[in-house]
Short mmCIF file of C-alpha atoms in Angstrom, two decimals:
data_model
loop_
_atom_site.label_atom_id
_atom_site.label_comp_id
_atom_site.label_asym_id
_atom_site.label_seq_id
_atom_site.Cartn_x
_atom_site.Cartn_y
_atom_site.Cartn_z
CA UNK A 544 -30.32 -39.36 -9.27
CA UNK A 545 -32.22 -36.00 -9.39
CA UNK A 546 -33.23 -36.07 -6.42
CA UNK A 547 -29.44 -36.14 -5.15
CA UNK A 548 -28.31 -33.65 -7.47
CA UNK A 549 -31.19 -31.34 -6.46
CA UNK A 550 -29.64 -32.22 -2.68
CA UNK A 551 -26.12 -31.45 -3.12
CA UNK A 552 -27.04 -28.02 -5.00
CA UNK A 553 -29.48 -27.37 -2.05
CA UNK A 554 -26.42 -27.66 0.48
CA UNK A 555 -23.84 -25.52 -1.38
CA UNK A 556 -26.38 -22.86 -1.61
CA UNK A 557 -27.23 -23.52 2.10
CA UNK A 558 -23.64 -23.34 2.91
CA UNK A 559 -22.84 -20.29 0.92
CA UNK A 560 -26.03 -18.39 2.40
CA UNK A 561 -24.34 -19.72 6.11
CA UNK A 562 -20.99 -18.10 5.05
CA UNK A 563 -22.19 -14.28 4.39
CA UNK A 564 -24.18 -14.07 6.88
CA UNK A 565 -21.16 -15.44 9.13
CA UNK A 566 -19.03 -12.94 7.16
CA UNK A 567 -21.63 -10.03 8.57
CA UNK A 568 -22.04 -11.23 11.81
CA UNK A 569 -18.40 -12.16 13.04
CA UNK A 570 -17.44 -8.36 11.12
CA UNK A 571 -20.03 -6.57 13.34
CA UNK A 572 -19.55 -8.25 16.52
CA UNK A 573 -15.60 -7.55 15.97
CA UNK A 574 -16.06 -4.36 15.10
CA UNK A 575 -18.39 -3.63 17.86
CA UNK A 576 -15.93 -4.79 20.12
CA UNK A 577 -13.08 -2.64 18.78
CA UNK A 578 -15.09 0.59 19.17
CA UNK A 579 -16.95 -0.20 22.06
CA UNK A 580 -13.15 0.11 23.87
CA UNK A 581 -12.97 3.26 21.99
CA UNK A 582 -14.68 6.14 24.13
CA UNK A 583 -15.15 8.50 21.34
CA UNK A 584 -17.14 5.70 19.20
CA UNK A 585 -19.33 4.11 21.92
CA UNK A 586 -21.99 4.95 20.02
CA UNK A 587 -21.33 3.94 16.66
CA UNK A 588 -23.27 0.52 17.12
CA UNK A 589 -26.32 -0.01 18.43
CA UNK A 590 -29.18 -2.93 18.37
CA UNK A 591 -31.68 -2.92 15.95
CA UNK A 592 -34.48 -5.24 14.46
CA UNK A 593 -32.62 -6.08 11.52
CA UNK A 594 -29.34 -7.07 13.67
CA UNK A 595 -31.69 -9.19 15.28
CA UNK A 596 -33.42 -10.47 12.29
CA UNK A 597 -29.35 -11.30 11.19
CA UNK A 598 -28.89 -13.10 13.87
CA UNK A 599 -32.31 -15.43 14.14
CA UNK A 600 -31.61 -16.10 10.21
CA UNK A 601 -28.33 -17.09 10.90
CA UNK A 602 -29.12 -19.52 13.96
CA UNK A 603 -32.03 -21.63 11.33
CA UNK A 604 -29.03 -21.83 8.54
CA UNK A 605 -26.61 -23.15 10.74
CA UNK A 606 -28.98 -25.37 12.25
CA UNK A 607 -29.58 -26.65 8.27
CA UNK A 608 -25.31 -26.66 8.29
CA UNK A 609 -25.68 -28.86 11.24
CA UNK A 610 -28.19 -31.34 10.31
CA UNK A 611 -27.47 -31.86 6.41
CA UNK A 612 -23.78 -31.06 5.85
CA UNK A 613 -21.58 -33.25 4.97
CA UNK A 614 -17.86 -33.00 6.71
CA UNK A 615 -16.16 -31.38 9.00
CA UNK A 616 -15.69 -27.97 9.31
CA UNK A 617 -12.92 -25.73 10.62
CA UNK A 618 -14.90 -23.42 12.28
CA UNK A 619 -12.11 -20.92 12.51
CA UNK A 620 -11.14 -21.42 8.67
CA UNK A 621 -14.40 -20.37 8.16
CA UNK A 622 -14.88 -17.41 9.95
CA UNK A 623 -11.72 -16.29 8.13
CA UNK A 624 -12.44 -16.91 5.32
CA UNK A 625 -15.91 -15.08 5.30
CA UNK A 626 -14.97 -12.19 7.00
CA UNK A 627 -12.37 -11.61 4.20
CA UNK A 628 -14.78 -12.41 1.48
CA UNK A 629 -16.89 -9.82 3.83
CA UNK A 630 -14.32 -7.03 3.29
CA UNK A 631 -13.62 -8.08 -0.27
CA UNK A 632 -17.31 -7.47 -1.51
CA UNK A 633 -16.32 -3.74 -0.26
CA UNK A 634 -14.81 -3.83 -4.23
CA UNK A 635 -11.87 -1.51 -2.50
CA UNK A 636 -8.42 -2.81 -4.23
CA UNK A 637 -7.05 -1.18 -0.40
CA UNK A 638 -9.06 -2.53 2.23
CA UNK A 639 -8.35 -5.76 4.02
CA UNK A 640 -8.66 -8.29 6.43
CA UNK A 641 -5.45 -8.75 8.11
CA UNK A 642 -5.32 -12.38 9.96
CA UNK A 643 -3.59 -12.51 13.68
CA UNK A 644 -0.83 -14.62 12.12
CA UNK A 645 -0.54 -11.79 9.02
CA UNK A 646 -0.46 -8.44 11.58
CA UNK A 647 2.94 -8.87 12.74
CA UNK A 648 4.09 -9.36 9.47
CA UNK A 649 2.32 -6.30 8.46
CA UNK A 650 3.36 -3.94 11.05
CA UNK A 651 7.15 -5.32 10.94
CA UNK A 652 6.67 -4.11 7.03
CA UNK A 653 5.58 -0.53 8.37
CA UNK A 654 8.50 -0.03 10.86
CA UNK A 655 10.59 -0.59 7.72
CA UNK A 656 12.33 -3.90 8.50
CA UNK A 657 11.60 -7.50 7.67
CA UNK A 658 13.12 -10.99 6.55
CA UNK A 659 11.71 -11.79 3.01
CA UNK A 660 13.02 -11.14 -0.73
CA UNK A 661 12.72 -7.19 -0.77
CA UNK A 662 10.12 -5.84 -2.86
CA UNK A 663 7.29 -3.48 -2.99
CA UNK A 664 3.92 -4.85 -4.11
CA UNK A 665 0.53 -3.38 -5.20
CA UNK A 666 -2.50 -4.68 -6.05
CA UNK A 667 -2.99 -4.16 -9.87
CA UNK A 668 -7.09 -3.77 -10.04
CA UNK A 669 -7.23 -3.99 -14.13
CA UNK A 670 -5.65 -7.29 -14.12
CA UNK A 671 -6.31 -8.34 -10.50
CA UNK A 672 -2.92 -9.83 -9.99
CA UNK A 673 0.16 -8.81 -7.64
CA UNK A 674 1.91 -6.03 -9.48
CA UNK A 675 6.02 -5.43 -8.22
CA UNK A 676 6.29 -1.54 -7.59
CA UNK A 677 10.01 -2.13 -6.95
CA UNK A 678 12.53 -4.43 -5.45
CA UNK A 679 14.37 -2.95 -3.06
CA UNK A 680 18.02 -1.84 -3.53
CA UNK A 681 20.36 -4.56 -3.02
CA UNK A 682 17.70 -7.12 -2.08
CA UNK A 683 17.47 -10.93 -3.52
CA UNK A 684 14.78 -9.94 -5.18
CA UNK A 685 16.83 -6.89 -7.04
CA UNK A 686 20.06 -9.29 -7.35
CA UNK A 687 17.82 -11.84 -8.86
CA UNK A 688 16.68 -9.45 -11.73
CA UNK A 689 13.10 -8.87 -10.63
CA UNK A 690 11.83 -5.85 -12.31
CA UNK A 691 8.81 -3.09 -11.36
CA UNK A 692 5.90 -4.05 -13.63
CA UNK A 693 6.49 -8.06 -12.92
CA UNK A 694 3.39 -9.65 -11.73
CA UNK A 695 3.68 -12.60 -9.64
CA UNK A 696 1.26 -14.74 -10.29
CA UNK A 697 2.67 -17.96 -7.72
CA UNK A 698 4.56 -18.65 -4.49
CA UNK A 699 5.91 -21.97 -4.19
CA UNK A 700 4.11 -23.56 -6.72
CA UNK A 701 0.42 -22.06 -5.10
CA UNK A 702 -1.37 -19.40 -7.64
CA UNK A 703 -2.44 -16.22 -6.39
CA UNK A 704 -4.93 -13.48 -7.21
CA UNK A 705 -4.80 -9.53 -6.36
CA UNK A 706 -7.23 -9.99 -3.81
CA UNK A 707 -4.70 -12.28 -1.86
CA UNK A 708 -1.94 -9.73 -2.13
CA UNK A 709 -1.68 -10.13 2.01
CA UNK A 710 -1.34 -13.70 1.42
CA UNK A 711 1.40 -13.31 -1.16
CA UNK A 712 3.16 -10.69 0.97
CA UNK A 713 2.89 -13.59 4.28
CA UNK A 714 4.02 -16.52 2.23
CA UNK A 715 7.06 -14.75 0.36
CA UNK A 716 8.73 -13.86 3.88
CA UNK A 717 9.69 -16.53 6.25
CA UNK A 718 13.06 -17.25 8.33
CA UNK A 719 16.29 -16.01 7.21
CA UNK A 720 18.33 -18.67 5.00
CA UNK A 721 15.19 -20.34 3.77
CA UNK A 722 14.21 -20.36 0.05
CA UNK A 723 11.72 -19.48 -2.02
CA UNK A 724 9.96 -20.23 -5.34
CA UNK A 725 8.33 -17.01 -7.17
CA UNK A 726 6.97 -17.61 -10.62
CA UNK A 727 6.53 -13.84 -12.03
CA UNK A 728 4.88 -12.45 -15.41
CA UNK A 729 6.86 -10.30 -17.47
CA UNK A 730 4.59 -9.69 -20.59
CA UNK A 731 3.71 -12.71 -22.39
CA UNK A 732 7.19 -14.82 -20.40
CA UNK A 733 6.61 -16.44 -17.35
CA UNK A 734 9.94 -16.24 -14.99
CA UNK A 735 10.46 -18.79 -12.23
CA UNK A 736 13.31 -17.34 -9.35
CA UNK A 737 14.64 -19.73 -6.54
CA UNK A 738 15.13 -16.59 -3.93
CA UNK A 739 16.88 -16.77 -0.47
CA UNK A 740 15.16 -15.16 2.31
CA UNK A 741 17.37 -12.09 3.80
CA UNK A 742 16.51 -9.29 6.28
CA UNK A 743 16.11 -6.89 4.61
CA UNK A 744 16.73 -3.16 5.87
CA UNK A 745 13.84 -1.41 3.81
CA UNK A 746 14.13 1.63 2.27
CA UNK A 747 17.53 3.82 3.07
CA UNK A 748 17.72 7.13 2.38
CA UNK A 749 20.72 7.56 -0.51
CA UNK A 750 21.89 10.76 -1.42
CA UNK A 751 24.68 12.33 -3.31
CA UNK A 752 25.98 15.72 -4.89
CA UNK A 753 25.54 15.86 -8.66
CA UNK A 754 27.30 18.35 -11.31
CA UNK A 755 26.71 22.45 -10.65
CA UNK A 756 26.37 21.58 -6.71
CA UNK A 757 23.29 19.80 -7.36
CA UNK A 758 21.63 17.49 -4.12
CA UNK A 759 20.22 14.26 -4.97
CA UNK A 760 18.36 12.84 -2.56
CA UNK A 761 16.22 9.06 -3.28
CA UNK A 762 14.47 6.67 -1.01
CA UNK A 763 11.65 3.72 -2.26
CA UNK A 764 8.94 4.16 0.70
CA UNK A 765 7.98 6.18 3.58
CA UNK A 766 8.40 3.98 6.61
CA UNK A 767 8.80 4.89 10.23
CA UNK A 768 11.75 7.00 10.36
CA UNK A 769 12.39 8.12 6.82
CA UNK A 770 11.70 12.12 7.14
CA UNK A 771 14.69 12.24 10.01
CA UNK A 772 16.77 10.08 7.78
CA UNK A 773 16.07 12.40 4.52
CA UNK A 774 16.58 15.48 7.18
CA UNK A 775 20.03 13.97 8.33
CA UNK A 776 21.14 13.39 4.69
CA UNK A 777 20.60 16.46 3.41
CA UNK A 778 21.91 18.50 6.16
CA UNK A 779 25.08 16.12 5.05
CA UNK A 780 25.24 17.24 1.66
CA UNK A 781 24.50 20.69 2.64
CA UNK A 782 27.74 20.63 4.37
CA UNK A 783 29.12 19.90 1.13
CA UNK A 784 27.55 22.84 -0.53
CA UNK A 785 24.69 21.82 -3.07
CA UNK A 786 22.76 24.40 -4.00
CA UNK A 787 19.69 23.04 -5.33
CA UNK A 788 17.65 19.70 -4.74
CA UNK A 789 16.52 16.73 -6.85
CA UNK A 790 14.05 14.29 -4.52
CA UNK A 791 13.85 11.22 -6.70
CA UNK A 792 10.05 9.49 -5.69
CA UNK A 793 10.24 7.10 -9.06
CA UNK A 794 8.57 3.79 -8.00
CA UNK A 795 8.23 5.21 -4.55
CA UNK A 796 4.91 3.70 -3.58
CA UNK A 797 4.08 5.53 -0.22
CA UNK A 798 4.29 4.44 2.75
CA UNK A 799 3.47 5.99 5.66
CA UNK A 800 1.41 9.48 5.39
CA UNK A 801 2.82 11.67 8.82
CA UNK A 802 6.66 11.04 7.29
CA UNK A 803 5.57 12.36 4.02
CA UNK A 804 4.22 15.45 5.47
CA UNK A 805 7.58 15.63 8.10
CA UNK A 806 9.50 16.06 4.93
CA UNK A 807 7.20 18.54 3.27
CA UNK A 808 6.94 20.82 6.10
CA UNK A 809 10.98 21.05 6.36
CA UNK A 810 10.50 22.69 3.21
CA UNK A 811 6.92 24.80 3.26
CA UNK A 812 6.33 27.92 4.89
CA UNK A 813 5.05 27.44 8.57
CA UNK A 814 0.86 27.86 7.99
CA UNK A 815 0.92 26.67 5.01
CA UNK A 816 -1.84 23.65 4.44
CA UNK A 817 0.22 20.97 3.08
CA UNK A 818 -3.11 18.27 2.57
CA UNK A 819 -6.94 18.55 2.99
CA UNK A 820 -8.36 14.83 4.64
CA UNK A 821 -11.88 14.49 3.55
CA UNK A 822 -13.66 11.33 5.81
CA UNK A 823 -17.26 9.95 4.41
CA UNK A 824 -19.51 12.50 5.29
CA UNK A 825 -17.37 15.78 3.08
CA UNK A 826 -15.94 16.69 6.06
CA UNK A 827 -12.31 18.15 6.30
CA UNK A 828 -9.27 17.93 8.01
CA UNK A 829 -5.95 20.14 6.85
CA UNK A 830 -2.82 19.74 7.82
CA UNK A 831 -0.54 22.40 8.30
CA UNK A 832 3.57 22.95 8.50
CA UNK A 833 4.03 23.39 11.66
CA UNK A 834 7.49 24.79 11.41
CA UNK A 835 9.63 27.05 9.60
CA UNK A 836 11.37 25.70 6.78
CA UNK A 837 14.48 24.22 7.18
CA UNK A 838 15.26 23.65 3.04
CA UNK A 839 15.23 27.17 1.06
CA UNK A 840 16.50 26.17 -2.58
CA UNK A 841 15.48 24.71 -6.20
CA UNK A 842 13.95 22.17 -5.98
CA UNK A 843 13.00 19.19 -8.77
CA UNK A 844 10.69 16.43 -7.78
CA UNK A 845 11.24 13.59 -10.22
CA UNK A 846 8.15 11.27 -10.94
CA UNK A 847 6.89 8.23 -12.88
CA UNK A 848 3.86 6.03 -12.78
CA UNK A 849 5.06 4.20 -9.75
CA UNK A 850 4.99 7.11 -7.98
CA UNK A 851 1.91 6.63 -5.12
CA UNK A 852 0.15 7.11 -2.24
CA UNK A 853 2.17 9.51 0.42
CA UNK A 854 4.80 10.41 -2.25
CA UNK A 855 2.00 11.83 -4.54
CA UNK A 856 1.15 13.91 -0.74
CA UNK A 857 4.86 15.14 -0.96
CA UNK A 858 4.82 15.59 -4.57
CA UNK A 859 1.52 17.43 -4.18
CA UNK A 860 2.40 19.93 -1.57
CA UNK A 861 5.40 20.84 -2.96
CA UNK A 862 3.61 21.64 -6.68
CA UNK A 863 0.66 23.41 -5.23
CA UNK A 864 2.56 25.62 -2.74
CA UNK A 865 5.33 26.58 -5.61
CA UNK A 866 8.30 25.17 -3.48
CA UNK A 867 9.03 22.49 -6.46
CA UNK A 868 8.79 21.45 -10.12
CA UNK A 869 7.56 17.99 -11.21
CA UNK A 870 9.48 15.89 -13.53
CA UNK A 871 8.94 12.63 -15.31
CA UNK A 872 5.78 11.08 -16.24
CA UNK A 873 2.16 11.04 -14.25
CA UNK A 874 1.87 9.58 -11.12
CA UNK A 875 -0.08 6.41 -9.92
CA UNK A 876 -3.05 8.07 -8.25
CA UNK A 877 -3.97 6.83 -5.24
CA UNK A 878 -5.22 9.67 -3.22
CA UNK A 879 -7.28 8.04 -0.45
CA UNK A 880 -5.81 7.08 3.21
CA UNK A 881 -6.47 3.82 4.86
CA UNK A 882 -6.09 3.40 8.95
CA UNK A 883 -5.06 -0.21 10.87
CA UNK A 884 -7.66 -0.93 13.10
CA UNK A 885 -6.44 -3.89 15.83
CA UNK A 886 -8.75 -5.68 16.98
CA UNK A 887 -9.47 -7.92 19.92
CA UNK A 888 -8.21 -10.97 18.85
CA UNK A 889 -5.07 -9.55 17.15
CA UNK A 890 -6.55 -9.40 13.90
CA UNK A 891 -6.52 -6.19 11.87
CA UNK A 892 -8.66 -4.14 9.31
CA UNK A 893 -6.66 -2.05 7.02
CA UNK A 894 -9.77 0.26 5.68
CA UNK A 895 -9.83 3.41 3.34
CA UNK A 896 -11.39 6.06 5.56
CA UNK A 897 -10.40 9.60 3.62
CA UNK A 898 -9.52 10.58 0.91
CA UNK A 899 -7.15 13.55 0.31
CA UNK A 900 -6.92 17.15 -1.72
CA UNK A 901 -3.66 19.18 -2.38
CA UNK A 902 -3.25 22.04 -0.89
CA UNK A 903 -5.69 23.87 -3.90
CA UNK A 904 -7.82 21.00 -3.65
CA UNK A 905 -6.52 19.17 -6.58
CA UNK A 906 -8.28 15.30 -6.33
CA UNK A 907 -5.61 12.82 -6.93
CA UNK A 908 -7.35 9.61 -6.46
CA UNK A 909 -7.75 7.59 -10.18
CA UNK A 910 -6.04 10.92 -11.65
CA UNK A 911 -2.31 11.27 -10.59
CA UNK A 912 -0.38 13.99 -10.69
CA UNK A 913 0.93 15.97 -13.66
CA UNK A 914 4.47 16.49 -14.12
CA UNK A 915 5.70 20.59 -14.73
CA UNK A 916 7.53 18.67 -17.72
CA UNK A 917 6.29 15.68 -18.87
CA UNK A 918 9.56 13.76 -19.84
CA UNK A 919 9.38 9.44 -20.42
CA UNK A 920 12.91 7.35 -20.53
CA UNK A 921 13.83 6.18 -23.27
CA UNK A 922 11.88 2.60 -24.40
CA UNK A 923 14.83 0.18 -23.80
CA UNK A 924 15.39 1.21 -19.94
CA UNK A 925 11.64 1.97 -18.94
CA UNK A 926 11.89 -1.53 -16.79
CA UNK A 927 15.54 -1.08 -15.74
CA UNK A 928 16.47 -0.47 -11.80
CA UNK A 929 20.09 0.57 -12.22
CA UNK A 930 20.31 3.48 -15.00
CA UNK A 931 23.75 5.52 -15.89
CA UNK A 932 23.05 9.30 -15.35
CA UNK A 933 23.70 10.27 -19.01
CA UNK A 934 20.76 7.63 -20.00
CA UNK A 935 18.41 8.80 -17.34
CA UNK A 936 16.73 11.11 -19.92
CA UNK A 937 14.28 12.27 -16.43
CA UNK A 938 16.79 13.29 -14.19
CA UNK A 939 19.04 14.75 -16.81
CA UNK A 940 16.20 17.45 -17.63
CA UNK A 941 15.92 18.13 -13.95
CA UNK A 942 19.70 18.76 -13.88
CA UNK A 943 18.99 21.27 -16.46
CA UNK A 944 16.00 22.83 -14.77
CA UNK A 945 18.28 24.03 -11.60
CA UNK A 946 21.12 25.05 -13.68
#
């Protein structure tokens, strides 16, 4: 009976061993062939003794896998599965392994339009579960009452982790008219919602004129798009005659980074750096406004602690070069940048490759962003979407900063 027990431990470790060094070798080999296409990286990878050693270590475990195991395996399960345990061990809540299936799902999400429930997600690192940034407006997932802060914790019935936040985001969308079962943390309460799958237009860009000829201008991401939709809409109201500016980024969670900087550099002076890009190795990379501005009034940038990513870029710029003030509460901070690399076999690898300054080199990342005047909502309506202007104690001080 020993002796069996002693076998059985033998093969999981076996197998385990088999699975890293899969993970390493199917990762190199794809990555290899990604930037071997890529004439300014042909150089990046080149043979060595210890690839080699890799690769005869590899061949005698799999030839263990072959002779003692147990089963059948999916061969391409596995590779899956151990390059994104590969990319996991990078211990980087932002890079991932995006599967073939998963990358058209994932780029439909960064054009801005999609059929699913409508809601921005985050990976929340403390707790390692799904965190909702926001639902968007008028989405099932909004109608249905789901709230930012929510964690959801299942999809149909299946329980999920932060590190399967791709996963989540792949099982929650489907076809349009089909339902689905989301069982969501609020607190201590655990929420089940039967949702109907819609398409869902992400992230329009609302705007309106407030009191004393006051802009308003919100949107919840920065998708493909966005800066010539915030451009049209306030050339609209400017027809009408505001004089100053509120740009609402609460529970804006980014999006994508050249629309952020579109937006800022309608309002900067051309020159000006708007963001510094360091890479691995300290080097930098600024980019500049590259026009003059078309936006020359007050502005107020309102803020909260959903506030991330390429809206902290806006909200950045805007502090640092004195073209706004900052209202609310501290933002998120994540100040690093992540690329999508495609690769061969229509797989993807979304991977942190800079990280970004302000404009006077203010470091973001794990920090946020510190409002001009620090100003929190009242308890009661911290979690609530749809707040009445007199109760929005955030954008009521802004209203009285551009009196």
């Amino acid at each position: 009976m020993e002796e069996k027990k002693r076998f059985k431990v033998y093969k999981v470790i076996m197998l385990v061993v088999l699975v890293a060094f899969i993970t390493f070798l199917c990762t190199s080999i794809g990555m290899y062939q990604y930037f071997i296409n890529d004439k300014t990286s042909n150089s990046i990878f080149t043979t060595t003794s210890s690839n080699s050693d890799i690769a005869a270590t590899l061949k005698k475990y799999k030839s263990i896998i072959d002779k003692y195991f147990l089963g059948e395996i999916d061969e391409e399960k596995l590779k899956e599965g151990a390059i994104k345990g590969y990319i996991e061990g990078l211990d980087d809540p932002y890079t991932e392994y995006i599967s073939k299936e998963e990358m058209k799902d994932y780029l439909e999400d960064t054009m801005g339009n999609f059929v699913g429930i409508g809601i921005y997600m985050v990976k929340n690192t403390e707790s390692n579960k799904v965190q909702v940034l926001a639902p968007i407006k008028n989405s099932p997932a909004e109608k249905a009452g789901i709230l930012p802060g929510d964690f959801i914790v299942a999809v149909d019935d299946e329980p999920y982790s932060g590190d399967e936040m791709s996963t989540v985001s792949t099982k929650i969308k489907g076809e349009e008219g089909t339902t689905v079962k989301v069982e969501i943390l609020r607190g201590t309460e655990t929420k089940i919602f039967e949702l109907k799958r819609e398409n869902i237009k992400v992230n329009p860009v609302e705007g309106k004129i407030l009191n004393n000829q006051i802009g308003y201008i919100e949107f919840s991401s920065f998708d493909e798009g966005t800066a010539q939709d915030f451009k049209a809409k306030y050339e609209e109201l400017q027809k009408q005659g505001i004089k100053s500016l509120i740009i609402d980024l609460r529970n804006n969670g980014g999006g994508i980074v050249d629309e952020a900087l579109e937006i800022a550099d309608y309002i900067v002076e051309k020159d000006a750096v708007m963001l510094y890009e360091v890479n691995k190795n300290n080097k930098e990379q600024t980019k500049k406004a590259e026009k003059d501005p078309i936006i020359n009034m007050p502005i107020v940038v309102l803020t909260n602690e959903n506030t991330a990513s390429s809206s902290e870029i806006l909200a950045g710029a805007l502090k640092d070069l004195g073209k706004a003030k900052i209202c609310g509460t501290k933002t998120y901070g994540k100040g690093v940048i992540q690329q999508v690399l495609t690769l061969p076999d229509g797989s993807g690898l979304k991977i942190t490759t800079e990280r970004y300054l302000t404009p006077k080199k203010i470091e973001i990342n794990k920090v946020g962003i510190e409002p001009d005047e620090k100003v929190e909502l009242p308890e009661n309506l911290r979690n609530v979407l749809s707040i009445e202007e007199k109760d929005d104690t955030q954008l009521q001080k802004a209203i009285e900063l551009l009196k």
